[in-house]
Amino acid sequence: MNDRLSSIIADIALEMAHISDRGTVANYIAPLAAVPDSRFGIAVIELDGTCHVAGDADTPFSIQSISKVFGLTLALGMVGDALWKRVGREPSGSAFNSIVQLEAEQGIPRNPFINAGAIVVSDILLGRHQPGETIGEILRFVRGLAGDESIMIDEEVAHAEQETGFRNMALAQYMRAFGNIHHSVERTLGVYFHQCALALSCRQLALAGRYLMCGGINPETGRTIVSRQRARRINAVMMTCGHYDGSGEFAYRVGLPGKSGVGGGILAVAPGIASIVVWSPGLNARGNSQLGTLALERLVQRTGWSVFDPAEML
Ligand code: GLU
């Protein structure tokens, strides 16, 4: 598969370069609006560690909501299944920053991958720590997963979100009114915004995602990050909730657990086979990378990878 996979990925990168309808780059976070929509990167890391890359795979980008996967993993490690008393695990069918369901559902967000849910997860991570300590812990965790100490948080992006994140402030205040945010909104959002501002390249992010293709184990160090069952369940939530109100469409077209971010990245997991990251900053109407989704669709068509096709996953 090795050589074939490399040429599949090179072909996909070439095909993406020729597409003119590239979606719309997010502009509600100023530094994100400055990223050219011509960018495209892809990285695929196989179970044996072989890494295939094409395009801008080594350019760091703002991983935004993809960081919610790492936040959830850490928070489950801290409080275990008690987390699910404060956050649901059902698809929302609503936009990433929607407030509509919170009133009817008493401030319990539908899932940890919409903004409201991830803000509760940040509140859990804060625990008894100072925001700076929690942010440091998240950064150390992601660096450890990727085996790369050079990974940074983009302070400019974090600051921009702090300046303009009125909707996230509203979500947090509203949940606080229901007693589901335990710290001040400023402290909780400080953690949330910094986590979203993590900057990783496709290659670094695919390295960080390896534990999800390996039953919870970091294949490089042999260290257990989460139990096998927990890895399976995180993948399940990614499949059902990882693309906001576009999650059904992503499952239909790609058929792999995946998490997108408004920076234009998508982390997808082919369990037992590969950790995959695509990046193209232009988004579709649902806030998911337009070419990133198309590239993944072409990748699974050519490799046969799909959790809905057991013959291909064996
Ligand atoms: N930091 C972004 C926000 O809170 C994350 C959204 C996303 O990536 O979907 O709006």
Short mmCIF file of N, CA and C and ligand atoms in Angstrom, two decimals, residues 28-29 63-66 68 96-97 115 161 168 192-193 196 244 259-263 287, ligand 1:
data_model
loop_
_atom_site.label_atom_id
_atom_site.label_comp_id
_atom_site.label_asym_id
_atom_site.label_seq_id
_atom_site.Cartn_x
_atom_site.Cartn_y
_atom_site.Cartn_z
N TYR A 28 -14.56 35.71 11.26
CA TYR A 28 -14.97 36.28 12.54
C TYR A 28 -13.84 36.24 13.58
N ILE A 29 -12.75 35.56 13.23
CA ILE A 29 -11.53 35.63 14.05
C ILE A 29 -10.47 36.23 13.12
N ILE A 63 -5.81 25.07 14.79
CA ILE A 63 -6.61 23.82 14.74
C ILE A 63 -8.02 24.04 15.28
N GLN A 64 -8.24 25.16 15.99
CA GLN A 64 -9.59 25.52 16.45
C GLN A 64 -10.31 24.32 17.09
N SER A 65 -11.48 23.97 16.53
CA SER A 65 -12.31 22.99 17.23
C SER A 65 -11.75 21.57 17.23
N ILE A 66 -10.73 21.31 16.42
CA ILE A 66 -10.14 19.97 16.48
C ILE A 66 -9.54 19.76 17.88
N LYS A 68 -10.88 20.27 20.50
CA LYS A 68 -11.90 19.77 21.43
C LYS A 68 -11.74 18.27 21.68
N PHE A 96 -22.29 25.31 15.04
CA PHE A 96 -21.27 25.09 16.07
C PHE A 96 -21.42 26.01 17.27
N ASN A 97 -21.99 27.21 17.03
CA ASN A 97 -22.05 28.20 18.11
C ASN A 97 -23.49 28.48 18.53
N ASN A 115 -19.51 24.36 20.49
CA ASN A 115 -18.80 25.31 21.35
C ASN A 115 -19.26 25.22 22.80
N GLU A 161 -9.76 36.07 19.67
CA GLU A 161 -11.02 35.44 20.11
C GLU A 161 -11.51 36.04 21.42
N ASN A 168 -19.50 33.19 22.31
CA ASN A 168 -19.00 32.21 23.27
C ASN A 168 -19.19 32.73 24.70
N TYR A 192 -10.53 27.93 27.08
CA TYR A 192 -11.15 27.52 25.81
C TYR A 192 -10.48 28.20 24.61
N PHE A 193 -10.29 29.53 24.70
CA PHE A 193 -9.74 30.26 23.55
C PHE A 193 -8.28 29.84 23.28
N CYS A 196 -8.24 26.45 21.57
CA CYS A 196 -8.61 26.57 20.15
C CYS A 196 -7.47 27.17 19.33
N TYR A 244 -20.49 19.24 13.47
CA TYR A 244 -21.68 20.07 13.77
C TYR A 244 -22.90 19.53 13.02
N LYS A 259 -13.04 15.17 13.07
CA LYS A 259 -13.35 16.43 13.77
C LYS A 259 -12.79 17.58 12.94
N SER A 260 -13.64 18.56 12.70
CA SER A 260 -13.23 19.71 11.90
C SER A 260 -13.02 20.93 12.80
N GLY A 261 -12.41 21.95 12.23
CA GLY A 261 -12.25 23.22 12.92
C GLY A 261 -12.40 24.36 11.93
N VAL A 262 -12.77 25.55 12.41
CA VAL A 262 -12.98 26.67 11.48
C VAL A 262 -11.68 27.20 10.87
N GLY A 263 -10.54 26.71 11.34
CA GLY A 263 -9.27 27.03 10.68
C GLY A 263 -9.13 26.26 9.36
N GLY A 287 -19.54 25.31 8.02
CA GLY A 287 -18.33 25.64 8.78
C GLY A 287 -17.26 24.56 8.76
N1 GLU B 1 -12.71 28.96 18.54
C1 GLU B 1 -13.80 28.80 17.63
C2 GLU B 1 -15.05 29.40 18.23
O1 GLU B 1 -15.22 29.27 19.41
C3 GLU B 1 -13.98 27.34 17.35
C4 GLU B 1 -15.04 27.06 16.34
C5 GLU B 1 -14.71 25.94 15.38
O2 GLU B 1 -13.57 25.63 15.10
O3 GLU B 1 -15.67 25.36 14.86
O4 GLU B 1 -15.84 30.01 17.58
#
